[in-house]
């Protein structure tokens, strides 16, 4: 398995642990990352074939194995709070995840990386031909609106504004639901869109992930359904009993 899956996150997590007063070693962090992926040890994880080989799809979904991570933490660091350690690690993994390799804490989770994947699938659909995702323009407009008078470049709130605008513009992903599928998992993302002709409506993005292990799934197929003229919030209110997380 490619070291990027556990080496870079271990480096980032080490910094987070140190700032939280938890002096974990990189080797211990890598063991915990392996546990999060559902492996009993780093050696078992390293023995697997690369998750992103030339045949497999690039996008990988990981259903976090928190119970295994808690047990591994208690085994490696019996004198420390396992909940705090594992919680910090999961936060780091999700914060720095990408659409190529991302993590879900539960089936209704909607981390930034999954939002980005949904937007990528939607914007790649022929129905959105000619649409430009003007992220930088939206970020600049937000900075000009919210930056305090007299503050020049390097406005400290820019990162927050960028995150807010990342899920905006022509496609907004607002809900997620994960169901079982014959291949593994079916991720259903819903939200709103506006096409090149300024026609707007509701978008549903379905991504099928093929099961590789109990906790690791590779993207198999993806498709988008555009329904013009519909309002996402009205649809959501009409189907309140079936809302995500209920």
Coordinates of C-alpha atoms in Angstrom, one line a residue:
X1 CA 0.0 0.0 0.0
X2 CA 1.3 3.4 -0.9
X3 CA 3.0 5.2 2.1
X4 CA 1.1 8.4 1.3
X5 CA -2.0 6.9 2.9
X6 CA -0.3 6.8 6.3
X7 CA 3.0 8.7 6.1
X8 CA 1.7 12.2 5.4
X9 CA -1.3 11.9 7.8
X10 CA 1.0 10.7 10.5
X11 CA 3.2 13.8 10.0
X12 CA 0.1 16.1 10.2
X13 CA -1.3 14.2 13.2
X14 CA 1.9 14.4 15.1
X15 CA 1.8 18.2 15.0
X16 CA -1.9 18.1 16.2
X17 CA -1.1 15.7 19.0
X18 CA 1.9 17.8 20.2
X19 CA -0.3 20.9 20.2
X20 CA -2.8 19.0 22.3
X21 CA -0.2 17.8 24.8
X22 CA -0.2 14.2 23.4
X23 CA 3.4 13.3 22.5
X24 CA 2.7 10.3 20.3
X25 CA 5.4 8.9 18.1
X26 CA 5.0 8.6 14.3
X27 CA 5.1 4.8 14.6
X28 CA 2.2 4.8 17.0
X29 CA 0.2 7.2 14.9
X30 CA 0.8 5.0 11.8
X31 CA -0.5 2.0 13.8
X32 CA -3.6 4.0 14.7
X33 CA -4.1 5.0 11.1
X34 CA -4.0 1.4 10.1
X35 CA -6.6 0.6 12.7
X36 CA -8.9 3.4 11.4
X37 CA -8.7 1.6 8.0
X38 CA -9.8 -1.6 9.7
X39 CA -6.4 -3.3 9.9
X40 CA -5.0 -5.0 13.0
X41 CA -1.5 -3.6 12.4
X42 CA 0.5 -1.3 10.1
X43 CA 2.3 -4.4 8.8
X44 CA -1.0 -5.9 7.7
X45 CA -1.9 -2.6 6.0
X46 CA 1.4 -2.4 4.2
X47 CA 1.1 -5.9 2.9
X48 CA -2.0 -5.0 0.9
X49 CA -1.8 -4.1 -2.7
X50 CA -1.8 -0.3 -3.4
X51 CA -5.3 1.2 -3.0
X52 CA -4.7 3.4 -6.0
X53 CA -3.2 1.0 -8.5
X54 CA -3.4 1.3 -12.3
X55 CA -6.6 -0.8 -12.5
X56 CA -8.5 0.4 -9.5
X57 CA -10.5 3.7 -9.5
X58 CA -8.7 6.6 -7.9
X59 CA -11.4 7.6 -5.5
X60 CA -11.4 5.6 -2.2
X61 CA -13.9 5.8 0.6
X62 CA -13.0 4.7 4.1
X63 CA -15.7 3.9 6.7
X64 CA -13.8 4.7 9.8
X65 CA -13.3 1.7 12.1
X66 CA -13.4 3.7 15.4
X67 CA -13.8 0.6 17.7
X68 CA -10.6 -0.9 16.3
X69 CA -8.8 2.4 16.6
X70 CA -9.9 2.7 20.3
X71 CA -8.7 -0.8 21.1
X72 CA -5.4 -0.2 19.3
X73 CA -4.9 3.1 21.2
X74 CA -5.6 1.5 24.5
X75 CA -3.1 -1.2 23.6
X76 CA -0.4 1.1 22.5
X77 CA -1.0 3.9 25.0
X78 CA -2.7 2.5 28.0
X79 CA -2.0 5.6 30.1
X80 CA -3.7 8.0 27.7
X81 CA -7.3 8.8 26.9
X82 CA -8.1 6.7 23.9
X83 CA -11.2 8.7 23.0
X84 CA -9.2 11.9 22.9
X85 CA -6.4 10.4 20.8
X86 CA -8.7 8.7 18.3
X87 CA -10.9 11.8 18.0
X88 CA -7.9 14.0 17.3
X89 CA -6.7 11.6 14.6
X90 CA -10.0 11.3 12.9
X91 CA -10.3 15.1 12.9
X92 CA -6.9 15.4 11.2
X93 CA -7.7 12.7 8.6
X94 CA -10.9 14.3 7.6
X95 CA -9.5 17.9 7.6
X96 CA -6.7 16.9 5.2
X97 CA -8.6 14.3 3.1
X98 CA -9.1 14.6 -0.6
X99 CA -11.6 13.2 -3.1
X100 CA -9.0 10.6 -3.9
X101 CA -9.0 9.2 -0.4
X102 CA -11.5 10.3 2.2
X103 CA -13.2 9.2 5.4
X104 CA -16.7 8.8 6.7
X105 CA -17.4 8.6 10.5
X106 CA -20.9 7.3 9.7
X107 CA -23.2 6.9 6.8
X108 CA -24.8 10.3 7.0
X109 CA -21.4 12.1 7.3
X110 CA -20.7 14.8 4.7
X111 CA -17.0 15.8 4.9
X112 CA -15.5 18.5 2.7
X113 CA -13.8 15.8 0.5
X114 CA -17.0 14.1 -0.3
X115 CA -18.7 17.4 -1.1
X116 CA -15.8 18.1 -3.5
X117 CA -16.2 14.6 -5.1
X118 CA -19.9 15.2 -5.7
X119 CA -19.3 18.6 -7.3
X120 CA -16.6 17.1 -9.5
X121 CA -19.0 14.4 -10.7
X122 CA -21.8 17.0 -11.3
X123 CA -19.6 19.5 -13.2
X124 CA -18.2 16.8 -15.4
X125 CA -21.7 15.8 -16.6
X126 CA -22.5 16.9 -20.2
X127 CA -25.6 18.7 -18.8
X128 CA -23.2 21.2 -17.2
X129 CA -21.2 21.9 -20.4
X130 CA -20.0 25.5 -20.6
X131 CA -20.3 26.0 -16.8
X132 CA -17.3 27.6 -15.1
X133 CA -16.8 27.0 -11.4
X134 CA -15.6 30.6 -10.5
X135 CA -14.3 29.7 -7.1
X136 CA -11.6 32.3 -7.0
X137 CA -14.0 35.0 -8.1
X138 CA -16.4 34.0 -5.3
X139 CA -13.6 34.0 -2.7
X140 CA -12.4 37.4 -3.8
X141 CA -15.9 38.9 -3.6
X142 CA -16.4 37.4 -0.1
X143 CA -13.0 38.8 1.1
X144 CA -13.9 42.3 -0.2
X145 CA -17.3 42.1 1.5
X146 CA -16.1 40.8 4.9
X147 CA -12.5 42.1 5.2
X148 CA -12.3 44.9 7.8
X149 CA -11.5 48.3 6.4
X150 CA -7.7 49.0 6.2
X151 CA -6.7 45.3 6.3
X152 CA -4.6 44.4 3.2
X153 CA -3.8 41.1 1.7
X154 CA -3.4 38.1 3.9
X155 CA -6.7 38.6 5.6
X156 CA -6.8 35.9 8.4
X157 CA -10.4 35.0 7.6
X158 CA -9.6 34.1 4.0
X159 CA -9.4 30.3 4.8
X160 CA -12.8 30.3 6.4
X161 CA -14.3 32.3 3.5
X162 CA -12.7 29.9 0.9
X163 CA -14.1 26.9 2.7
X164 CA -17.6 28.5 2.7
X165 CA -17.4 29.3 -1.0
X166 CA -15.9 25.9 -2.0
X167 CA -19.4 24.4 -1.9
X168 CA -21.1 27.1 -3.9
X169 CA -21.5 28.7 -7.3
X170 CA -23.0 26.4 -10.0
X171 CA -23.3 23.3 -7.8
X172 CA -24.0 23.0 -4.1
X173 CA -24.1 19.6 -2.3
X174 CA -26.4 19.8 0.7
X175 CA -27.2 16.2 1.8
X176 CA -25.6 12.8 1.8
X177 CA -27.0 9.3 2.3
X178 CA -25.1 6.0 2.0
X179 CA -26.9 2.8 1.3
X180 CA -25.9 -0.8 0.8
X181 CA -25.3 -1.8 -2.9
X182 CA -24.7 -5.2 -4.5
X183 CA -21.2 -3.9 -5.3
X184 CA -20.6 -2.4 -1.9
X185 CA -22.0 1.1 -1.2
X186 CA -24.2 3.6 -3.0
X187 CA -23.5 7.2 -2.0
X188 CA -26.4 9.6 -2.8
X189 CA -25.5 13.3 -2.8
X190 CA -28.2 15.9 -3.4
X191 CA -28.2 19.6 -3.8
X192 CA -28.8 22.4 -6.2
X193 CA -27.4 23.4 -9.6
X194 CA -27.4 26.2 -12.2
X195 CA -26.4 25.4 -15.8
X196 CA -24.9 27.5 -18.5
X197 CA -28.4 28.6 -19.6
X198 CA -29.1 29.9 -16.1
X199 CA -31.6 27.1 -15.6
X200 CA -31.6 25.8 -12.0
X201 CA -33.0 22.9 -10.1
X202 CA -32.2 19.9 -8.0
X203 CA -29.2 17.6 -8.7
X204 CA -28.8 14.1 -7.4
X205 CA -25.4 12.5 -7.7
X206 CA -25.1 8.7 -7.3
X207 CA -21.6 7.2 -6.8
X208 CA -21.2 3.4 -6.5
X209 CA -18.2 2.2 -4.5
X210 CA -17.0 -1.4 -4.9
X211 CA -16.1 -3.0 -1.6
X212 CA -12.5 -4.0 -1.1
X213 CA -12.4 -4.7 2.6
X214 CA -14.9 -4.3 5.4
X215 CA -14.0 -0.6 5.6
X216 CA -12.4 0.4 2.3
X217 CA -14.3 1.0 -0.9
X218 CA -13.2 2.0 -4.4
X219 CA -15.3 4.2 -6.7
X220 CA -16.9 2.1 -9.5
X221 CA -19.4 4.3 -11.3
X222 CA -20.9 7.8 -11.0
X223 CA -23.9 9.5 -12.5
X224 CA -25.9 12.7 -12.1
X225 CA -29.6 13.4 -12.5
X226 CA -30.7 17.0 -13.1
X227 CA -34.3 18.0 -12.4
X228 CA -34.9 21.6 -13.5
X229 CA -37.4 23.8 -11.7
X230 CA -37.4 21.9 -8.4
X231 CA -36.5 23.5 -5.1
X232 CA -34.3 21.4 -2.8
X233 CA -35.6 22.8 0.4
X234 CA -39.3 22.3 -0.5
X235 CA -38.4 18.7 -1.5
X236 CA -36.7 18.2 1.8
X237 CA -39.6 19.5 3.8
X238 CA -42.0 17.3 1.8
X239 CA -39.9 14.2 2.8
X240 CA -39.2 15.1 6.4
X241 CA -39.5 11.5 7.8
X242 CA -36.8 10.4 5.4
X243 CA -34.2 13.0 6.2
X244 CA -30.6 12.0 6.5
X245 CA -29.7 11.1 10.0
X246 CA -33.2 10.4 11.2

